[in-house]
mmCIF file of C-alpha atoms and ligand atoms in Angstrom:
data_model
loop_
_atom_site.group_PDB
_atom_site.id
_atom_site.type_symbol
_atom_site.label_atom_id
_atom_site.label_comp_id
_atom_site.label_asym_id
_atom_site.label_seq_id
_atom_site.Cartn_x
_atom_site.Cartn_y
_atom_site.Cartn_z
ATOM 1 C CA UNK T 1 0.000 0.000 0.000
ATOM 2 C CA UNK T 2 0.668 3.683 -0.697
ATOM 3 C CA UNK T 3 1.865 5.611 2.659
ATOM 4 C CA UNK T 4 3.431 8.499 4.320
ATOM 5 C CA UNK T 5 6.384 7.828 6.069
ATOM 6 C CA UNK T 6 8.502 9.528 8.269
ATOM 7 C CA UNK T 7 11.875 10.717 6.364
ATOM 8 C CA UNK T 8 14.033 12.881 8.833
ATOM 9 C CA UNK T 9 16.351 13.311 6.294
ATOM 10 C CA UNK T 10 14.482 14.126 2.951
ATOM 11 C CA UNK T 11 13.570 18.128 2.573
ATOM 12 C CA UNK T 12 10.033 17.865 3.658
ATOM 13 C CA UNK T 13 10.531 15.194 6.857
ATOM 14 C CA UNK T 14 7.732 12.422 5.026
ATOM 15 C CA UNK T 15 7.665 10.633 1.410
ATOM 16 C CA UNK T 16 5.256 8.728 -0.003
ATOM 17 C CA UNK T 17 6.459 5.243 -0.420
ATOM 18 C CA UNK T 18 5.169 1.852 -0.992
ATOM 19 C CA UNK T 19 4.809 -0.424 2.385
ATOM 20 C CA UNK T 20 3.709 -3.732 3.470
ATOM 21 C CA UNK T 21 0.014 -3.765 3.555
ATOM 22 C CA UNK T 22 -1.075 -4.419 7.336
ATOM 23 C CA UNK T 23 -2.384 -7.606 8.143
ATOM 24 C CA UNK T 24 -5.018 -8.020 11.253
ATOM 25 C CA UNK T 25 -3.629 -8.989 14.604
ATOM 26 C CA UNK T 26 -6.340 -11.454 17.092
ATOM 27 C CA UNK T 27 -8.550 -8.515 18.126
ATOM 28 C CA UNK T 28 -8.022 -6.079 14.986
ATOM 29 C CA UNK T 29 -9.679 -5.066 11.976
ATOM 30 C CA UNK T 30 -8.149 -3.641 8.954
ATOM 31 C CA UNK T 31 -9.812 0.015 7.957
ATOM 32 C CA UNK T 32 -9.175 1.485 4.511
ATOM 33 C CA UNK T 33 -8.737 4.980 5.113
ATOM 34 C CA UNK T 34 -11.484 7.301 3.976
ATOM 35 C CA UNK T 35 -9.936 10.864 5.278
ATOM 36 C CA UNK T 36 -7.101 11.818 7.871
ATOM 37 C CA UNK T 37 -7.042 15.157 9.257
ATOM 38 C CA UNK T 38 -3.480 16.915 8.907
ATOM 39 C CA UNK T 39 -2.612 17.415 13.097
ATOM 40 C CA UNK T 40 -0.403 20.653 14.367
ATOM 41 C CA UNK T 41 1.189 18.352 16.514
ATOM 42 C CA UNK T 42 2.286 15.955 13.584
ATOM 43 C CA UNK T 43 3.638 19.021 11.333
ATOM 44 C CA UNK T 44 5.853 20.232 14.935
ATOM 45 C CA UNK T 45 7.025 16.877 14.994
ATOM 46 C CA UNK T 46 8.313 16.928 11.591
ATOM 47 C CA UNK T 47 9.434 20.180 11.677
ATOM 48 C CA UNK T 48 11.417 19.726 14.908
ATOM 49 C CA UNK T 49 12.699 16.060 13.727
ATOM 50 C CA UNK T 50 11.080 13.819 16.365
ATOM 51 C CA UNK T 51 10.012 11.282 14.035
ATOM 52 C CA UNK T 52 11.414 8.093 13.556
ATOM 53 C CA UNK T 53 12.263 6.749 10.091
ATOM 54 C CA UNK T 54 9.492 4.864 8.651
ATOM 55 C CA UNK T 55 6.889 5.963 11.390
ATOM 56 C CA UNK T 56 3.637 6.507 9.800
ATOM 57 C CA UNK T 57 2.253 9.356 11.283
ATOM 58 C CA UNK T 58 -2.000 10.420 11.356
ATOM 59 C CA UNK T 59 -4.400 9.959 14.711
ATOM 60 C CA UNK T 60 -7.471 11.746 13.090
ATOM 61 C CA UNK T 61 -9.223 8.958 10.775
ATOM 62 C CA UNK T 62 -12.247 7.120 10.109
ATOM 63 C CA UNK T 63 -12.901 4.753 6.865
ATOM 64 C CA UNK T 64 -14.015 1.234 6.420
ATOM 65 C CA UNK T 65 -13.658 -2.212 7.967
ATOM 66 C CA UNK T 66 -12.055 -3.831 4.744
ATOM 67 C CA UNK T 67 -10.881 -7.081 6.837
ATOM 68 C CA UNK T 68 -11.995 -9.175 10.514
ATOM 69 C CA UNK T 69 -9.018 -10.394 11.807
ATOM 70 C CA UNK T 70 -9.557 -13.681 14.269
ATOM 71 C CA UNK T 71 -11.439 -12.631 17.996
ATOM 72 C CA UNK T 72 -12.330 -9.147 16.587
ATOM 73 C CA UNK T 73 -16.086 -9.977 16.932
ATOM 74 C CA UNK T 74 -19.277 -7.768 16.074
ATOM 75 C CA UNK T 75 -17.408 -5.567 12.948
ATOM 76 C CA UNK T 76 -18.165 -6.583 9.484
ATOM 77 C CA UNK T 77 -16.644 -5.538 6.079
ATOM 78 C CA UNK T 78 -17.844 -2.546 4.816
ATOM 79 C CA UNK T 79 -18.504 -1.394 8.169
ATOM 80 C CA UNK T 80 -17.845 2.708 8.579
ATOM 81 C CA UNK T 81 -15.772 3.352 11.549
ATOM 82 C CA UNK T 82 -14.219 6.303 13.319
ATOM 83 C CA UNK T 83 -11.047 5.477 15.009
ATOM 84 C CA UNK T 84 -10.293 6.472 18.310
ATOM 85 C CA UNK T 85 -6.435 6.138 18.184
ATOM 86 C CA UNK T 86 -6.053 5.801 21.654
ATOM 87 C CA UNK T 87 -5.598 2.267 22.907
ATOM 88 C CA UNK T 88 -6.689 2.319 26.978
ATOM 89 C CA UNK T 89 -5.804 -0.823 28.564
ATOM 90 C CA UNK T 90 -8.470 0.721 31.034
ATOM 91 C CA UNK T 91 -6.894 -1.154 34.291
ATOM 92 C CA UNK T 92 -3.506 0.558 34.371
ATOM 93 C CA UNK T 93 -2.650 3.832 37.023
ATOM 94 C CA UNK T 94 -2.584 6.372 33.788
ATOM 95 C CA UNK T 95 -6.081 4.826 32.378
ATOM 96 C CA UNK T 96 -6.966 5.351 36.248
ATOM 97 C CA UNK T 97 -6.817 8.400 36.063
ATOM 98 C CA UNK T 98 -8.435 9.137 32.815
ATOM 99 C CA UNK T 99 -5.028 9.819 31.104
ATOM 100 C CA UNK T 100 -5.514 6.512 28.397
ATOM 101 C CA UNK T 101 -2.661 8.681 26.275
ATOM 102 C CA UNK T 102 -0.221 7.834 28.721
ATOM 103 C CA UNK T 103 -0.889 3.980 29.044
ATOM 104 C CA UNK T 104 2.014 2.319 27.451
ATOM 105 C CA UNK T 105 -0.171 -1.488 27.476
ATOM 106 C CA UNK T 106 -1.933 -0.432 24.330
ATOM 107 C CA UNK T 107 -1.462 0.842 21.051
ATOM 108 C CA UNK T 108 -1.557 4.970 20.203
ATOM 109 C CA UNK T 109 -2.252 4.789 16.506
ATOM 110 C CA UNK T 110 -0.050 7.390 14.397
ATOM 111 C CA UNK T 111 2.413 7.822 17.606
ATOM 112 C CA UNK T 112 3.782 4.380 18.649
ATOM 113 C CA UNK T 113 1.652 2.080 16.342
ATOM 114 C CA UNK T 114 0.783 3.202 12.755
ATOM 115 C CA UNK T 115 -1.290 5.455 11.519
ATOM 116 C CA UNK T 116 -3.806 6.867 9.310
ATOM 117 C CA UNK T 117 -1.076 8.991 6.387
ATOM 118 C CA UNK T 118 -1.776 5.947 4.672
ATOM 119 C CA UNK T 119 -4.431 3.636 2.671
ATOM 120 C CA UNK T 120 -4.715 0.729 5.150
ATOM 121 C CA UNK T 121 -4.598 0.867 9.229
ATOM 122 C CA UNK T 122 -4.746 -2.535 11.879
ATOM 123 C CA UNK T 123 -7.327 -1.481 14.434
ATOM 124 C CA UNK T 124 -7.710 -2.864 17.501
ATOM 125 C CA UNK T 125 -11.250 -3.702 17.459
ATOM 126 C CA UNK T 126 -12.134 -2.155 20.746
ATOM 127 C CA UNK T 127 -10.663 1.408 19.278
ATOM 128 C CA UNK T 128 -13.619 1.672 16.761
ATOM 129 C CA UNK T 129 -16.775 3.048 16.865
ATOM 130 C CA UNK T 130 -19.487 2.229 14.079
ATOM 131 C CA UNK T 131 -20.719 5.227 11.928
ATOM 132 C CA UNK T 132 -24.652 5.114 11.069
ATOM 133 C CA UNK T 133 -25.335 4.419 8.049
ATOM 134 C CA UNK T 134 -25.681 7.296 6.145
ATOM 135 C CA UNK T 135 -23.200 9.150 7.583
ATOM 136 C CA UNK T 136 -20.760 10.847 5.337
ATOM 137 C CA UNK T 137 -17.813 8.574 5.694
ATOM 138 C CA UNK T 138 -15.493 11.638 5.746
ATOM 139 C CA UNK T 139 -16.830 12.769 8.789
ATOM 140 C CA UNK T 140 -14.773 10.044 10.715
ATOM 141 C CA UNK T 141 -12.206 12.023 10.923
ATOM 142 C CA UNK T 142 -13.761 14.675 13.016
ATOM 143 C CA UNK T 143 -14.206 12.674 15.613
ATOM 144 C CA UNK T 144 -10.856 12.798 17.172
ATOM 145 C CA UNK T 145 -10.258 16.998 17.495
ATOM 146 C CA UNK T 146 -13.764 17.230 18.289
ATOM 147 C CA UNK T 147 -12.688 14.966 21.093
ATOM 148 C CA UNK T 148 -9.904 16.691 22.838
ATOM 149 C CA UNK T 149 -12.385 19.958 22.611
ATOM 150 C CA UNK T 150 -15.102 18.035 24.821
ATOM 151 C CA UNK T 151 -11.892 16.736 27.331
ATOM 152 C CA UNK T 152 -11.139 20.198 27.610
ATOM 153 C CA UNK T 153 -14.503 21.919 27.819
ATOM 154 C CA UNK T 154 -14.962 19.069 30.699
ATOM 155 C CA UNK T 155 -12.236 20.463 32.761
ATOM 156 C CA UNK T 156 -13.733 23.938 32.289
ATOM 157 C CA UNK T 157 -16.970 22.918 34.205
ATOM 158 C CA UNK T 158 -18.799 25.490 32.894
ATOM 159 C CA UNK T 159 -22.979 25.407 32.671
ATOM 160 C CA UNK T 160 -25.287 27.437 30.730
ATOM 161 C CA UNK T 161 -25.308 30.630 32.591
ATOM 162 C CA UNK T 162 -21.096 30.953 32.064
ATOM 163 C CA UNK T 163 -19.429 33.337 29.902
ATOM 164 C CA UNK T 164 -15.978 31.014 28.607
ATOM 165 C CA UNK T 165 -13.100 32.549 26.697
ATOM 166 C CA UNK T 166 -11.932 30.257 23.442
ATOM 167 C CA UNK T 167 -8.087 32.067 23.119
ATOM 168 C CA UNK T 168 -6.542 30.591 19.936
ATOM 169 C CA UNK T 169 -8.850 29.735 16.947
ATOM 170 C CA UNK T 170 -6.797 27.202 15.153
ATOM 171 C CA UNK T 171 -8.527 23.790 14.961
ATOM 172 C CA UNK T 172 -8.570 22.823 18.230
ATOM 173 C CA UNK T 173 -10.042 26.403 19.657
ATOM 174 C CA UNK T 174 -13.077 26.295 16.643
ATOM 175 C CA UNK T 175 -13.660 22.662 17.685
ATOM 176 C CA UNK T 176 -13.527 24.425 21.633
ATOM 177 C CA UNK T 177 -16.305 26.861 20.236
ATOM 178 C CA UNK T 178 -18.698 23.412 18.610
ATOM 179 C CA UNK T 179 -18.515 21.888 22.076
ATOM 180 C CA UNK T 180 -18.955 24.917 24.665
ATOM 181 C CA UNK T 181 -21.876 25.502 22.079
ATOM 182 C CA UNK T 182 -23.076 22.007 22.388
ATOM 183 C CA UNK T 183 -22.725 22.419 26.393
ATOM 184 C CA UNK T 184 -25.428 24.947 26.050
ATOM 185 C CA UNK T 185 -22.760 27.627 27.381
ATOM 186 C CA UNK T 186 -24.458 31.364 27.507
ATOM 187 C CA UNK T 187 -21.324 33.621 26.281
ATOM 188 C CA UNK T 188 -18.421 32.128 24.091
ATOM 189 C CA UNK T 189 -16.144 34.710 23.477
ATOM 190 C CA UNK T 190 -12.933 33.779 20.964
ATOM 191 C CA UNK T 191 -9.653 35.576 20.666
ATOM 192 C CA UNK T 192 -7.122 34.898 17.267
ATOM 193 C CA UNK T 193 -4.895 36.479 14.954
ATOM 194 C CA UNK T 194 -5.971 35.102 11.695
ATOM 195 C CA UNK T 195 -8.900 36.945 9.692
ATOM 196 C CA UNK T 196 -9.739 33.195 8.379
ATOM 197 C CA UNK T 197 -9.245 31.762 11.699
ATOM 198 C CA UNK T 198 -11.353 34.550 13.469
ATOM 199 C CA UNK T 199 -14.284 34.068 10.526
ATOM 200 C CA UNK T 200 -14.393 30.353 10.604
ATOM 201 C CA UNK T 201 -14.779 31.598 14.664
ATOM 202 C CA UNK T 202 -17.629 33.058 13.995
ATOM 203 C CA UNK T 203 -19.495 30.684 11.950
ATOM 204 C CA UNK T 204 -18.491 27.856 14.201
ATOM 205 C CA UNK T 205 -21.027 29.913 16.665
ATOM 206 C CA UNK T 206 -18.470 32.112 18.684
ATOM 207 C CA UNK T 207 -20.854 35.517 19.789
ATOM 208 C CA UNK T 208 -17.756 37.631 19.599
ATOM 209 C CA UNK T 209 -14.592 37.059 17.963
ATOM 210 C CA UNK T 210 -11.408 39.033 18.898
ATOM 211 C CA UNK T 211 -8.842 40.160 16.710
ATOM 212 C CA UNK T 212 -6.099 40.395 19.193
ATOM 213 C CA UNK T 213 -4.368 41.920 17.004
ATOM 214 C CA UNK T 214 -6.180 45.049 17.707
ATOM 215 C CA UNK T 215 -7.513 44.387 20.893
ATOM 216 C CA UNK T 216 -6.073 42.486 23.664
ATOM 217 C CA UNK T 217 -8.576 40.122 26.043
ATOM 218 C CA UNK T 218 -7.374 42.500 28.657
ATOM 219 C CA UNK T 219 -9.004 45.659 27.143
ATOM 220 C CA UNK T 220 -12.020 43.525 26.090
ATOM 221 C CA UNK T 221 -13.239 42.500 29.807
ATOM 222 C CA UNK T 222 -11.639 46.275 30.461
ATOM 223 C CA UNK T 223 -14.415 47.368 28.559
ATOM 224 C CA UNK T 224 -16.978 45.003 28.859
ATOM 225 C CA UNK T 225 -16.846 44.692 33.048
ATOM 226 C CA UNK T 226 -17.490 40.896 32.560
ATOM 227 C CA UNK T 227 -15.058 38.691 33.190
ATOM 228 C CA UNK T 228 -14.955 34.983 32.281
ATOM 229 C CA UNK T 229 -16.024 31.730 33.967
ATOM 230 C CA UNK T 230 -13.223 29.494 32.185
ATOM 231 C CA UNK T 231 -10.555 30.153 29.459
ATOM 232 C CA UNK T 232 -9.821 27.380 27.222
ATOM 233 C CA UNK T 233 -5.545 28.398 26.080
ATOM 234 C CA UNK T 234 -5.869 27.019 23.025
ATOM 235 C CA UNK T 235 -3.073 29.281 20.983
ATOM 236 C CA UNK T 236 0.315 28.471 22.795
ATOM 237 C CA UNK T 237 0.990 32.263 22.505
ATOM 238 C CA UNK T 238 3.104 34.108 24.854
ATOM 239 C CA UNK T 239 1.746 35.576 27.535
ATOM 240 C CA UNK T 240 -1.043 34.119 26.732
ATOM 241 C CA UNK T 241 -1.641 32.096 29.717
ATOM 242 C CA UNK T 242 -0.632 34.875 32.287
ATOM 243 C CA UNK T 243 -3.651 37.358 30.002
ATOM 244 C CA UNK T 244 -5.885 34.197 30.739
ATOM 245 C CA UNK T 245 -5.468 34.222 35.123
ATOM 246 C CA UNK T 246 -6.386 37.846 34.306
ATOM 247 C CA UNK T 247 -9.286 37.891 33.062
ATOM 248 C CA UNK T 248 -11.124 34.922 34.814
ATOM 249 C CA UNK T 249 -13.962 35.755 37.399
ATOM 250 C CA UNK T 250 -13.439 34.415 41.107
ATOM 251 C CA UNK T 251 -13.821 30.375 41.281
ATOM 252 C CA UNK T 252 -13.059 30.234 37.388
ATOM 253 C CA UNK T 253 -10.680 27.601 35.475
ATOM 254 C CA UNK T 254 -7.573 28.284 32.923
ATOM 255 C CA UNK T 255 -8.006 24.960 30.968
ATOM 256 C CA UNK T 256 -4.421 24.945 29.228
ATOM 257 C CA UNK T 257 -4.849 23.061 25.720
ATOM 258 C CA UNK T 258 -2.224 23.952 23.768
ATOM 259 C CA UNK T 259 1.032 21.887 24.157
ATOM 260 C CA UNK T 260 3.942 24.007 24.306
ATOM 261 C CA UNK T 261 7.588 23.684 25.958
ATOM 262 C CA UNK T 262 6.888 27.465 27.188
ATOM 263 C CA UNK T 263 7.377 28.603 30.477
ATOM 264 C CA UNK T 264 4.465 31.343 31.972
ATOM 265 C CA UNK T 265 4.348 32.888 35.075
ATOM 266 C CA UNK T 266 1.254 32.477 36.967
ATOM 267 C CA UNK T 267 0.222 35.108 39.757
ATOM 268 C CA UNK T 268 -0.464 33.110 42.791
ATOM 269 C CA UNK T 269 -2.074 35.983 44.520
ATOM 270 C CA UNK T 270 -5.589 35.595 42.333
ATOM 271 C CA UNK T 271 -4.735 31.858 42.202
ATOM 272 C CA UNK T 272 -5.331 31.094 45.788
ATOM 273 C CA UNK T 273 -7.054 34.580 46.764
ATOM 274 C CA UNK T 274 -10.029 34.159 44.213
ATOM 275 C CA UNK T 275 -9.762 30.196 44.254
ATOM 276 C CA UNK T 276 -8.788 29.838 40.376
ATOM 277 C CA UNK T 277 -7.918 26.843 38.879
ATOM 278 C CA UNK T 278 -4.998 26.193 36.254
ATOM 279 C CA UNK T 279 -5.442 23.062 34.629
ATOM 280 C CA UNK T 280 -3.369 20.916 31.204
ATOM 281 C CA UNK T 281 -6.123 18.734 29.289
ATOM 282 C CA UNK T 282 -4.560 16.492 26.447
ATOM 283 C CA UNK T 283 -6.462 14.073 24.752
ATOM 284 C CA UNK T 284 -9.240 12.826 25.644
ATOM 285 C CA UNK T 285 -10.873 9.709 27.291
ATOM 286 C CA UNK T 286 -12.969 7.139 25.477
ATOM 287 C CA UNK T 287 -15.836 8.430 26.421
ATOM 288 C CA UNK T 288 -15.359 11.822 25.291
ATOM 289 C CA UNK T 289 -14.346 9.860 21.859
ATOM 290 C CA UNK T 290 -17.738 8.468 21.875
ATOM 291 C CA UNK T 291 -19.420 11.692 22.655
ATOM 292 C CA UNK T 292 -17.725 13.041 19.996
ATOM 293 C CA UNK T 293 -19.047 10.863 17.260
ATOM 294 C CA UNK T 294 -22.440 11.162 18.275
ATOM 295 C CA UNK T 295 -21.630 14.996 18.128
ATOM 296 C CA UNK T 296 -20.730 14.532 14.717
ATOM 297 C CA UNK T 297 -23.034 11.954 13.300
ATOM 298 C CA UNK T 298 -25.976 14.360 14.511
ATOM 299 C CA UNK T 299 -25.299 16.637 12.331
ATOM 300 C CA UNK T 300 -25.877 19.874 14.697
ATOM 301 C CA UNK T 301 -22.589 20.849 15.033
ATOM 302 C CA UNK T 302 -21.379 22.188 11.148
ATOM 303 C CA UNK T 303 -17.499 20.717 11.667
ATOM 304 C CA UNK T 304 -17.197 19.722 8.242
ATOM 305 C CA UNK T 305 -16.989 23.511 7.765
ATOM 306 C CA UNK T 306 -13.736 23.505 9.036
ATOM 307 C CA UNK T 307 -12.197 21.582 6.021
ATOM 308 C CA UNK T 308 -10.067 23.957 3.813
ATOM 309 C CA UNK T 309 -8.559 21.548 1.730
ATOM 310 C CA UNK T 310 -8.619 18.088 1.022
ATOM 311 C CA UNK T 311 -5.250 16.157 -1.012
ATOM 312 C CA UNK T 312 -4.358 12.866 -1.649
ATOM 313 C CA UNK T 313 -1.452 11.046 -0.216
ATOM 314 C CA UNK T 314 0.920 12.418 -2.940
ATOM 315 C CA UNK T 315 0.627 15.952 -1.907
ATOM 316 C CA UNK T 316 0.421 15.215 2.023
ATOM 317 C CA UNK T 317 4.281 15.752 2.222
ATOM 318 C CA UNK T 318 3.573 19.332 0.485
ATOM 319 C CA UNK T 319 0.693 20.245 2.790
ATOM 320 C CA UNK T 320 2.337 18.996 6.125
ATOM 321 C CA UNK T 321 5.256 21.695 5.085
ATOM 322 C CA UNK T 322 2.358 24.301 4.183
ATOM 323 C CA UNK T 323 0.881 24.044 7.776
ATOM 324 C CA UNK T 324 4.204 25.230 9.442
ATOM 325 C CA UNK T 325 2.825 28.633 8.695
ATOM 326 C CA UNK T 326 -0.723 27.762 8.734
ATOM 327 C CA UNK T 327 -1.971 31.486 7.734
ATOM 328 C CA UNK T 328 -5.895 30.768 6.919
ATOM 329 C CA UNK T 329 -5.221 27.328 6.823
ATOM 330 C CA UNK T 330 -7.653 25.707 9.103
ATOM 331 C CA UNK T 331 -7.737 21.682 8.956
ATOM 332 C CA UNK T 332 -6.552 20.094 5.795
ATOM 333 C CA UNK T 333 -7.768 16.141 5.290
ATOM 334 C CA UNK T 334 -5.426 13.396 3.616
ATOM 335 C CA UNK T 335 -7.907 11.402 1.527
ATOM 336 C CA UNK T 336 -5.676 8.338 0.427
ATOM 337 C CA UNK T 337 -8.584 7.322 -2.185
ATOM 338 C CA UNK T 338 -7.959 10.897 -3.909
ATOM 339 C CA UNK T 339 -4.676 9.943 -5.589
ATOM 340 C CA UNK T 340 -6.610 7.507 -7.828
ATOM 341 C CA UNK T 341 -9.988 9.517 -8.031
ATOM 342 C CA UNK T 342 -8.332 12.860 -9.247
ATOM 343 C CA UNK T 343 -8.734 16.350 -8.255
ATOM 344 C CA UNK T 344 -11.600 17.202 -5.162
ATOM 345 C CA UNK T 345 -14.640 17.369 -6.788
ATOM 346 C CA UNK T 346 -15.581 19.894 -4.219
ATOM 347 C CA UNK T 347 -13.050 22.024 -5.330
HETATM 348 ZN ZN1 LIG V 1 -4.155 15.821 16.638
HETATM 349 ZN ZN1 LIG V 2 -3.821 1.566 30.677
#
């Protein structure tokens, strides 16, 4: 099969090369991959040479069952499935304590077991979850960003009468606005840089978008005399998290999303003195993974929206080098099929 490895040393970091095709494990199916979403944290891990040689990189996918390997009971071929790349042994201290993406006694597809830059992906069976039928197939592959939003939002404990900052609209923070919006939150207030980013902000239901640019979250709750109930840090931005302690209303939560090596300083006075809470949330658990495909598969929340482009595995290598400087750039899909079909017919 056609894939996209890891190549440290070749000018982009990936090429697409020919592998074995994978063959089902006891307990695994074999999915044929419909559409793989193009991750930040992939295109940093290129850039920044922590891939292996070979690895096959990809953790957003969905497609279809295309083989049953022996034990992996109740899938059939031709089955749609979203893939929850997160293996959770479920009984070890990390699974515990709802961290599955530190339990080392299962596979994480597209980190330590292969992933979904490619046509074919083994599965352990108990990492899918069916589609309905008549689901766009595509739509798979939402599942998985939608999923660390709902971790996060989860950790925010907000309710309907909040007000919640989204700082950071990249794909993470407009998938942050889809589930504080499907919480039934009152006020969701975003913050971003782009004008695409800030506009696809908008649409994805934020009721004020900030171009921080302009005007700093500071000068906003300056000027509004509200301040917020949680901040989901979703832009890795400096500063960024010190702005957020700033701005949250006594008893309210800085839910840090975005992974970055950077150090902030935190002021402890408002910390303990207004009882706020600073909190990392990074991936998700399995249930928020089935949340989110119910999310998705309802059809209320518009995240196929967020697609600006869709290539096939030929030009991954290209667009993985494009989203270093993402610009407009939202969420791009790998769509392995598209290399034989020709160009999107969705333009
Ligand atoms: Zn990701
Ligand atoms: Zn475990």
């Amino acid at each position: 099969m056609k894939a996209v490895v890891c190549a440290p040393d070749a000018p982009e970091g990936t090429a697409v090369t020919d592998v074995p095709d994978p063959a089902p494990e006891p307990g695994e199916v074999v999915v044929e991959v419909n559409a793989c979403g193009l991750c930040g944290s992939d295109v940093h891990a290129i850039e920044h040479g922590r891939t292996v040689e070979g690895q096959i990189l990809g953790h957003e996918f969905g497609g279809h069952v295309v083989e049953v390997g022996p034990e992996a009971r109740g899938w059939r071929v031709g089955q749609a499935v979203a893939v929850n790349p997160l293996g959770a042994c479920g009984r070890c201290r990390a699974c515990r304590k709802e961290l599955p993406f530190r339990c080392t006694a299962a596979p994480n597809l597209g980190i330590t077991a292969p992933g979904g830059y490619a046509e074919y992906v083994a599965v352990p069976a108990d990492q899918l979850v069916a589609m309905p039928d008549g689901a766009p197939v595509e739509w798979g592959a939402h599942a998985e960003p939608l999923a660390v939003a709902l971790r996060a939002v989860a950790l925010a404990a907000v309710g309907p009468a909040d007000s919640v900052l989204v700082y950071g609209v990249g794909a993470i923070g407009l998938n942050a606005i889809f589930a504080l919006r499907a919480a039934g939150v009152e006020s969701v207030v975003g913050a971003g840089r782009s004008p695409g980013r800030r506009h696809a902000a908008a649409a994805a239901g934020a009721d004020i978008v900030l171009d921080t640019r302009a005007v700093s979250v500071r000068e906003h709750v300056a000027r509004t005399g509200r301040r917020f109930d949680a901040v989901l840090e979703c832009s890795a931005a400096e500063g960024a998290v010190e702005e957020s302690m700033d701005v949250l209303a006594p008893g309210g939560t800085c839910v840090v999303v975005a992974l970055t090596s950077a150090a902030a300083k935190v002021p402890l006075g408002p910390l303990v003195g207004e009882g706020l809470g600073l909190v990392g949330s990074c991936a998700f658990r399995p249930i928020d993974f089935t949340a989110a495909v119910a999310h998705v598969t309802s059809g209320r929340l518009p995240v196929a929206d967020l697609i600006s482009e869709r290539v096939g595995l030929q030009e991954t290598p290209d667009a993985l080098v494009r989203l270093r400087r993402p610009g407009d750039l939202v969420r791009v899909l790998t769509v392995p099929g598209a290399d034989s079909r020709g160009p999107d017919p969705a333009g």
